Amino acid sequence: MYDRRQCPPQRHSSVRRDAPLLLVLSALLAPAPLAPAEVVSVSATAEVELEQLRRGLPETRESQILTHPGSPLPLQAVATLVAQGEDSAALGGAQFAAPNLGAPNPQELALNVTCDSLSPDLAYRARGVVEEVRTIILRTGEVNRPSGSRAAVIGRLTLDGALAIYATDPNADLGGAEVSLFAQIQQAGGPDGDGTLLSGTIRLVGLAGGQVRVDATGSLPTSTLILTNLASTVPELGVFHVLIIPGIVARYDYSATIDAPFELRVKVEASASNAPDGVGATALLGSPTDALLDVIGLARGSDMATRIVGAVQRERDDPTGEPAIVRPPAFGLCGVLGFETAVGLAGLAMLAGRRRLAWC
């Protein structure tokens, strides 16, 4: 079921005053935190939505949404759509597992959405979302500051995954095919009121003539994104565009009042849509490439699915492509110590993987 060795997306924070950084604890790097903040409560939602379109018109939908508390952990929202006899299918999976409040949990979050169709009439849309809300109190004894005083906090969000669009015809019209990753962190109840601390989207967009482009908006860093065409590794594919998101790290800043509760909310969403007649699209975040096997196998057979999955995994492990966006990075790395515990994205129940997504 799960591979406990795998690491998911993760987050952590550092608390600072006007000038010096207060080294409160090492939530990610130390085996046991020296002074953990109090996590008062944790709630989460895992949701997937799929839609099958025939000649551009909605035909069938499947979805699942699970919440905690209410449903026991782990939350594993999974949906599939299969067009029997038409070599077409879609799959979505979203997981939130029991958080380990003392250390990162590799199984905590995972997302995978995949659409594939050999039919000239069918296309799919897929969306997976995981949200987590933590109510946190930073105690006076943890930072040696008086109750009611203000502390500045530096956080980091780490995302690791892959987006891909592929097609049988090297000159296929990939218009309508798109995969994207959206991430957002919000704070409620802070001394500055409610607000969005970080928000950004990365998109791989299909174009005519078998081409793609990469778009990015918001505050996610993009300087290390890698885009490559792996068609030479899978002869049955004319184009196989893969955008690697190699553990990008985004910094965000906020304030907290000592001994006063506040909320941090992380939302991570992956979405995919494909075009008919041999075009596929997939988004993986904190999930292993094994997740592709099921849905691609339904459309193209298990042997070809294995080759596609192998190519994506090799590219994630050792990217060979070129920078997808050439511009200065949005943020540098920040301090390594954190007071909230890590939130991880890793494998779904039917998956095993080692990629990660974390925030703090």
Tab-separated table of C-alpha atoms in Angstrom:
chain	number	residue	atom	x	y	z
A	1	MET	CA	0.000	0.000	0.000
A	2	TYR	CA	2.296	2.751	1.260
A	3	ASP	CA	6.026	3.062	0.985
A	4	ARG	CA	7.119	4.635	4.268
A	5	ARG	CA	10.443	5.630	2.768
A	6	GLN	CA	8.876	8.187	0.504
A	7	CYS	CA	8.987	11.892	1.289
A	8	PRO	CA	6.223	14.351	0.333
A	9	PRO	CA	5.817	18.080	-0.069
A	10	GLN	CA	6.577	19.873	3.189
A	11	ARG	CA	6.442	23.226	4.992
A	12	HIS	CA	8.126	24.864	7.937
A	13	SER	CA	8.517	28.304	9.550
A	14	SER	CA	10.994	30.409	11.436
A	15	VAL	CA	10.130	33.061	14.006
A	16	ARG	CA	12.103	36.299	13.986
A	17	ARG	CA	12.146	39.634	15.769
A	18	ASP	CA	13.160	43.012	14.385
A	19	ALA	CA	16.682	41.895	13.533
A	20	PRO	CA	17.883	38.568	14.957
A	21	LEU	CA	16.193	35.319	14.054
A	22	LEU	CA	14.782	33.481	17.052
A	23	LEU	CA	15.659	29.824	16.717
A	24	VAL	CA	12.531	28.376	18.268
A	25	LEU	CA	12.788	24.754	17.215
A	26	SER	CA	13.708	22.571	14.292
A	27	ALA	CA	10.492	20.891	13.267
A	28	LEU	CA	12.021	19.297	10.205
A	29	LEU	CA	15.650	18.780	11.065
A	30	ALA	CA	15.670	17.691	14.707
A	31	PRO	CA	14.387	14.305	15.867
A	32	ALA	CA	12.430	16.006	18.685
A	33	PRO	CA	11.447	19.691	18.725
A	34	LEU	CA	12.883	21.716	21.590
A	35	ALA	CA	9.760	23.841	22.084
A	36	PRO	CA	6.867	22.969	19.781
A	37	ALA	CA	4.056	25.444	19.266
A	38	GLU	CA	0.665	24.236	20.407
A	39	VAL	CA	-1.423	22.865	17.553
A	40	VAL	CA	-4.922	23.255	18.969
A	41	SER	CA	-6.799	21.554	16.145
A	42	VAL	CA	-6.385	20.129	12.662
A	43	SER	CA	-9.100	19.835	10.027
A	44	ALA	CA	-8.832	18.765	6.405
A	45	THR	CA	-10.702	18.136	3.168
A	46	ALA	CA	-9.783	15.844	0.271
A	47	GLU	CA	-11.811	16.170	-2.917
A	48	VAL	CA	-11.735	14.882	-6.496
A	49	GLU	CA	-13.978	15.757	-9.458
A	50	LEU	CA	-14.023	14.131	-12.904
A	51	GLU	CA	-16.046	14.969	-16.001
A	52	GLN	CA	-16.355	13.112	-19.312
A	53	LEU	CA	-17.149	15.167	-22.404
A	54	ARG	CA	-18.443	13.742	-25.682
A	55	ARG	CA	-17.879	16.025	-28.662
A	56	GLY	CA	-17.303	18.867	-26.228
A	57	LEU	CA	-20.497	18.402	-24.224
A	58	PRO	CA	-20.580	17.136	-20.606
A	59	GLU	CA	-21.777	13.537	-20.453
A	60	THR	CA	-20.780	11.886	-17.155
A	61	ARG	CA	-19.429	13.072	-13.806
A	62	GLU	CA	-17.871	11.375	-10.803
A	63	SER	CA	-16.690	12.954	-7.574
A	64	GLN	CA	-15.849	12.280	-3.961
A	65	ILE	CA	-15.278	14.619	-1.041
A	66	LEU	CA	-14.160	13.631	2.449
A	67	THR	CA	-13.640	15.821	5.501
A	68	HIS	CA	-11.929	15.488	8.867
A	69	PRO	CA	-13.167	15.557	11.534
A	70	GLY	CA	-16.216	13.704	10.353
A	71	SER	CA	-14.427	10.979	8.443
A	72	PRO	CA	-11.556	9.004	9.979
A	73	LEU	CA	-8.012	9.470	8.748
A	74	PRO	CA	-6.594	8.882	6.281
A	75	LEU	CA	-8.905	10.735	3.929
A	76	GLN	CA	-8.594	9.048	0.537
A	77	ALA	CA	-10.853	10.581	-2.086
A	78	VAL	CA	-10.667	8.617	-5.336
A	79	ALA	CA	-12.797	8.699	-8.486
A	80	THR	CA	-12.536	7.051	-11.909
A	81	LEU	CA	-14.351	7.365	-15.219
A	82	VAL	CA	-13.910	4.634	-17.822
A	83	ALA	CA	-15.506	4.589	-21.281
A	84	GLN	CA	-15.801	0.864	-21.880
A	85	GLY	CA	-14.753	-0.137	-25.382
A	86	GLU	CA	-13.556	3.364	-26.286
A	87	ASP	CA	-9.993	3.272	-24.875
A	88	SER	CA	-10.581	6.325	-22.716
A	89	ALA	CA	-10.430	6.969	-18.976
A	90	ALA	CA	-9.772	9.501	-16.230
A	91	LEU	CA	-8.639	9.128	-12.631
A	92	GLY	CA	-8.357	11.493	-9.701
A	93	GLY	CA	-6.950	10.900	-6.249
A	94	ALA	CA	-6.452	13.144	-3.218
A	95	GLN	CA	-5.196	12.073	0.189
A	96	PHE	CA	-4.810	13.596	3.616
A	97	ALA	CA	-3.325	11.210	6.167
A	98	ALA	CA	-2.838	11.567	9.902
A	99	PRO	CA	-0.315	14.360	10.503
A	100	ASN	CA	2.659	13.665	12.692
A	101	LEU	CA	2.818	16.826	14.788
A	102	GLY	CA	6.403	16.154	15.818
A	103	ALA	CA	7.932	15.449	12.417
A	104	PRO	CA	7.097	15.348	8.699
A	105	ASN	CA	4.715	12.596	7.632
A	106	PRO	CA	5.507	11.388	4.088
A	107	GLN	CA	1.953	10.094	3.643
A	108	GLU	CA	0.162	13.262	4.669
A	109	LEU	CA	-0.902	14.779	1.323
A	110	ALA	CA	-0.981	13.427	-2.224
A	111	LEU	CA	-2.592	14.478	-5.500
A	112	ASN	CA	-2.863	12.791	-8.881
A	113	VAL	CA	-5.174	13.610	-11.792
A	114	THR	CA	-4.855	11.913	-15.172
A	115	CYS	CA	-6.936	12.045	-18.377
A	116	ASP	CA	-6.315	9.933	-21.487
A	117	SER	CA	-8.406	9.157	-24.560
A	118	LEU	CA	-7.842	7.444	-27.891
A	119	SER	CA	-11.436	8.130	-28.918
A	120	PRO	CA	-12.025	10.939	-31.435
A	121	ASP	CA	-15.137	11.909	-29.465
A	122	LEU	CA	-14.153	11.789	-25.793
A	123	ALA	CA	-12.172	14.108	-23.551
A	124	TYR	CA	-11.949	14.570	-19.790
A	125	ARG	CA	-11.480	17.126	-17.058
A	126	ALA	CA	-10.065	16.175	-13.665
A	127	ARG	CA	-9.442	18.101	-10.465
A	128	GLY	CA	-8.014	17.100	-7.091
A	129	VAL	CA	-7.824	19.327	-4.010
A	130	VAL	CA	-6.454	18.940	-0.504
A	131	GLU	CA	-6.977	21.597	2.163
A	132	GLU	CA	-5.663	21.585	5.707
A	133	VAL	CA	-6.391	24.079	8.479
A	134	ARG	CA	-4.375	24.216	11.683
A	135	THR	CA	-5.206	26.354	14.698
A	136	ILE	CA	-1.909	27.269	16.339
A	137	ILE	CA	-0.787	29.092	19.473
A	138	LEU	CA	2.786	30.293	19.846
A	139	ARG	CA	3.437	30.244	23.596
A	140	THR	CA	5.512	32.821	25.425
A	141	GLY	CA	7.903	30.201	26.784
A	142	GLU	CA	8.802	29.071	23.281
A	143	VAL	CA	10.230	32.402	22.122
A	144	ASN	CA	11.006	34.152	25.407
A	145	ARG	CA	8.655	36.987	24.554
A	146	PRO	CA	5.877	38.459	26.742
A	147	SER	CA	2.292	37.402	26.188
A	148	GLY	CA	0.511	39.668	23.713
A	149	SER	CA	3.685	40.764	21.954
A	150	ARG	CA	4.165	40.397	18.238
A	151	ALA	CA	6.441	37.916	16.480
A	152	ALA	CA	7.409	37.883	12.805
A	153	VAL	CA	7.425	34.488	11.135
A	154	ILE	CA	9.125	33.257	7.970
A	155	GLY	CA	7.597	30.228	6.270
A	156	ARG	CA	8.514	28.083	3.307
A	157	LEU	CA	6.426	26.009	0.940
A	158	THR	CA	8.139	23.185	-0.958
A	159	LEU	CA	6.487	21.602	-4.008
A	160	ASP	CA	7.766	18.581	-5.922
A	161	GLY	CA	5.945	16.920	-8.815
A	162	ALA	CA	5.408	16.781	-12.565
A	163	LEU	CA	2.937	17.968	-15.207
A	164	ALA	CA	2.720	16.203	-18.579
A	165	ILE	CA	0.881	16.377	-21.908
A	166	TYR	CA	1.421	13.650	-24.503
A	167	ALA	CA	-0.067	12.569	-27.832
A	168	THR	CA	0.190	9.845	-30.440
A	169	ASP	CA	0.538	12.269	-33.388
A	170	PRO	CA	3.660	14.484	-33.300
A	171	ASN	CA	1.644	17.281	-34.950
A	172	ALA	CA	-1.479	16.810	-32.861
A	173	ASP	CA	-3.560	19.830	-31.963
A	174	LEU	CA	-3.023	19.958	-28.214
A	175	GLY	CA	-5.395	22.889	-27.787
A	176	GLY	CA	-7.734	22.101	-24.929
A	177	ALA	CA	-5.123	20.014	-23.140
A	178	GLU	CA	-3.808	21.640	-19.976
A	179	VAL	CA	-2.395	20.635	-16.603
A	180	SER	CA	-1.863	22.952	-13.669
A	181	LEU	CA	-0.798	23.230	-10.060
A	182	PHE	CA	-2.238	25.817	-7.686
A	183	ALA	CA	-1.008	26.455	-4.145
A	184	GLN	CA	-2.215	28.942	-1.568
A	185	ILE	CA	-1.510	29.662	2.094
A	186	GLN	CA	-3.777	31.939	4.128
A	187	GLN	CA	-3.742	33.180	7.703
A	188	ALA	CA	-6.744	34.028	9.856
A	189	GLY	CA	-6.713	35.653	13.277
A	190	GLY	CA	-3.272	37.216	13.038
A	191	PRO	CA	-2.405	40.679	14.356
A	192	ASP	CA	-2.747	42.091	10.834
A	193	GLY	CA	-6.118	40.442	10.268
A	194	ASP	CA	-6.922	37.794	7.685
A	195	GLY	CA	-4.949	37.578	4.480
A	196	THR	CA	-3.300	35.506	1.786
A	197	LEU	CA	0.355	34.843	2.509
A	198	LEU	CA	1.225	33.013	-0.690
A	199	SER	CA	-0.626	32.129	-3.880
A	200	GLY	CA	0.545	30.904	-7.254
A	201	THR	CA	-0.235	28.757	-10.274
A	202	ILE	CA	1.975	26.834	-12.704
A	203	ARG	CA	0.382	25.707	-15.996
A	204	LEU	CA	1.465	23.508	-18.897
A	205	VAL	CA	-0.765	24.497	-21.825
A	206	GLY	CA	-1.213	22.560	-25.068
A	207	LEU	CA	-0.968	24.368	-28.416
A	208	ALA	CA	-1.416	23.520	-32.085
A	209	GLY	CA	1.228	21.501	-33.922
A	210	GLY	CA	2.141	19.366	-30.933
A	211	GLN	CA	3.575	22.325	-29.009
A	212	VAL	CA	3.140	23.515	-25.414
A	213	ARG	CA	3.889	26.590	-23.339
A	214	VAL	CA	4.491	27.123	-19.629
A	215	ASP	CA	2.661	29.873	-17.738
A	216	ALA	CA	3.222	30.934	-14.144
A	217	THR	CA	1.428	33.531	-12.042
A	218	GLY	CA	1.671	34.566	-8.419
A	219	SER	CA	4.475	33.956	-5.952
A	220	LEU	CA	5.693	30.442	-6.732
A	221	PRO	CA	9.342	30.416	-7.852
A	222	THR	CA	9.895	29.221	-11.406
A	223	SER	CA	13.620	29.474	-12.128
A	224	THR	CA	14.219	25.739	-11.637
A	225	LEU	CA	11.236	24.390	-13.594
A	226	ILE	CA	12.442	21.983	-16.298
A	227	LEU	CA	10.584	21.308	-19.574
A	228	THR	CA	11.508	18.449	-21.887
A	229	ASN	CA	10.027	16.334	-24.686
A	230	LEU	CA	10.484	12.642	-23.878
A	231	ALA	CA	8.903	11.310	-27.077
A	232	SER	CA	12.155	9.602	-28.060
A	233	THR	CA	11.865	7.370	-24.988
A	234	VAL	CA	8.388	6.099	-25.941
A	235	PRO	CA	8.253	5.426	-29.707
A	236	GLU	CA	4.455	5.135	-29.718
A	237	LEU	CA	4.164	8.792	-28.697
A	238	GLY	CA	4.736	11.613	-31.135
A	239	VAL	CA	5.052	14.200	-28.351
A	240	PHE	CA	5.579	13.728	-24.629
A	241	HIS	CA	6.031	17.092	-22.916
A	242	VAL	CA	6.968	16.842	-19.228
A	243	LEU	CA	7.335	19.808	-16.886
A	244	ILE	CA	9.325	18.864	-13.797
A	245	ILE	CA	8.664	20.795	-10.576
A	246	PRO	CA	11.852	19.857	-8.730
A	247	GLY	CA	11.292	20.714	-5.101
A	248	ILE	CA	10.718	24.436	-5.612
A	249	VAL	CA	10.726	26.491	-2.411
A	250	ALA	CA	8.597	29.618	-1.917
A	251	ARG	CA	8.988	31.942	1.062
A	252	TYR	CA	6.120	33.717	2.790
A	253	ASP	CA	6.064	36.066	5.802
A	254	TYR	CA	3.435	36.734	8.447
A	255	SER	CA	3.000	37.859	12.049
A	256	ALA	CA	1.610	36.161	15.143
A	257	THR	CA	0.623	37.402	18.584
A	258	ILE	CA	2.207	35.462	21.443
A	259	ASP	CA	-0.365	33.323	23.327
A	260	ALA	CA	-3.135	34.188	20.829
A	261	PRO	CA	-4.568	31.484	18.541
A	262	PHE	CA	-4.435	31.900	14.780
A	263	GLU	CA	-5.141	29.703	11.778
A	264	LEU	CA	-2.991	28.704	8.838
A	265	ARG	CA	-4.759	27.186	5.849
A	266	VAL	CA	-2.973	25.462	2.982
A	267	LYS	CA	-4.792	24.612	-0.241
A	268	VAL	CA	-3.128	22.626	-3.005
A	269	GLU	CA	-4.968	21.812	-6.227
A	270	ALA	CA	-3.973	19.823	-9.313
A	271	SER	CA	-6.090	19.844	-12.456
A	272	ALA	CA	-5.871	18.275	-15.900
A	273	SER	CA	-7.847	18.323	-19.124
A	274	ASN	CA	-7.077	16.488	-22.344
A	275	ALA	CA	-8.166	16.622	-25.963
A	276	PRO	CA	-9.763	13.743	-27.913
A	277	ASP	CA	-8.064	11.390	-30.337
A	278	GLY	CA	-4.858	10.296	-28.664
A	279	VAL	CA	-4.060	13.153	-26.282
A	280	GLY	CA	-3.368	12.582	-22.586
A	281	ALA	CA	-2.636	14.868	-19.641
A	282	THR	CA	-1.514	14.243	-16.078
A	283	ALA	CA	-0.541	16.160	-12.950
A	284	LEU	CA	1.299	14.589	-10.025
A	285	LEU	CA	2.148	16.276	-6.772
A	286	GLY	CA	3.613	14.412	-3.862
A	287	SER	CA	2.550	11.289	-5.726
A	288	PRO	CA	4.674	8.632	-7.397
A	289	THR	CA	4.516	8.047	-11.119
A	290	ASP	CA	2.984	4.617	-10.445
A	291	ALA	CA	-0.310	6.490	-10.229
A	292	LEU	CA	-0.262	6.840	-14.019
A	293	LEU	CA	-0.307	3.111	-14.663
A	294	ASP	CA	-3.990	2.499	-14.049
A	295	VAL	CA	-5.546	5.137	-16.250
A	296	ILE	CA	-2.958	5.085	-19.070
A	297	GLY	CA	-3.140	1.307	-19.076
A	298	LEU	CA	-6.900	1.466	-19.608
A	299	ALA	CA	-6.439	3.659	-22.675
A	300	ARG	CA	-3.170	2.403	-24.175
A	301	GLY	CA	-2.335	-0.946	-22.597
A	302	SER	CA	-0.132	-1.929	-19.694
A	303	ASP	CA	3.129	-2.207	-21.672
A	304	MET	CA	2.916	1.321	-23.024
A	305	ALA	CA	1.771	2.625	-19.652
A	306	THR	CA	4.859	1.106	-18.058
A	307	ARG	CA	7.137	2.850	-20.573
A	308	ILE	CA	5.416	6.201	-20.072
A	309	VAL	CA	5.603	5.886	-16.305
A	310	GLY	CA	9.256	4.879	-16.440
A	311	ALA	CA	10.127	7.873	-18.603
A	312	VAL	CA	8.408	10.324	-16.263
A	313	GLN	CA	10.064	8.797	-13.204
A	314	ARG	CA	13.526	8.953	-14.753
A	315	GLU	CA	12.994	12.571	-15.709
A	316	ARG	CA	11.866	13.429	-12.178
A	317	ASP	CA	14.940	11.731	-10.747
A	318	ASP	CA	17.393	13.277	-13.221
A	319	PRO	CA	15.912	16.085	-15.375
A	320	THR	CA	17.380	16.386	-18.867
A	321	GLY	CA	15.376	19.292	-20.266
A	322	GLU	CA	15.852	23.055	-20.370
A	323	PRO	CA	14.606	25.771	-18.003
A	324	ALA	CA	10.922	26.296	-18.684
A	325	ILE	CA	10.932	29.973	-17.686
A	326	VAL	CA	14.092	32.058	-17.816
A	327	ARG	CA	13.903	34.830	-15.228
A	328	PRO	CA	15.222	35.558	-11.721
A	329	PRO	CA	13.740	33.403	-8.958
A	330	ALA	CA	10.931	34.968	-6.943
A	331	PHE	CA	12.462	34.059	-3.583
A	332	GLY	CA	15.615	32.728	-2.041
A	333	LEU	CA	15.779	30.189	0.728
A	334	CYS	CA	15.003	31.282	4.256
A	335	GLY	CA	15.989	30.018	7.692
A	336	VAL	CA	15.864	26.292	8.306
A	337	LEU	CA	14.114	26.255	11.674
A	338	GLY	CA	10.375	26.011	12.087
A	339	PHE	CA	7.689	25.982	14.731
A	340	GLU	CA	4.755	24.452	12.901
A	341	THR	CA	5.192	20.848	11.906
A	342	ALA	CA	5.527	19.715	8.322
A	343	VAL	CA	2.605	18.893	6.085
A	344	GLY	CA	3.523	16.176	3.587
A	345	LEU	CA	2.134	15.068	0.243
A	346	ALA	CA	3.015	11.547	-0.779
A	347	GLY	CA	1.303	8.366	-1.940
A	348	LEU	CA	-2.373	7.564	-2.265
A	349	ALA	CA	-3.635	4.242	-0.955
A	350	MET	CA	-3.013	2.578	-4.285
A	351	LEU	CA	0.289	4.336	-4.818
A	352	ALA	CA	3.826	4.262	-3.548
A	353	GLY	CA	6.161	7.177	-4.106
A	354	ARG	CA	8.792	9.455	-2.802
A	355	ARG	CA	8.001	12.944	-4.000
A	356	ARG	CA	7.015	15.659	-1.648
A	357	LEU	CA	5.125	18.845	-0.915
A	358	ALA	CA	5.450	20.590	2.399
A	359	TRP	CA	4.573	23.811	4.114
A	360	CYS	CA	5.070	25.388	7.511
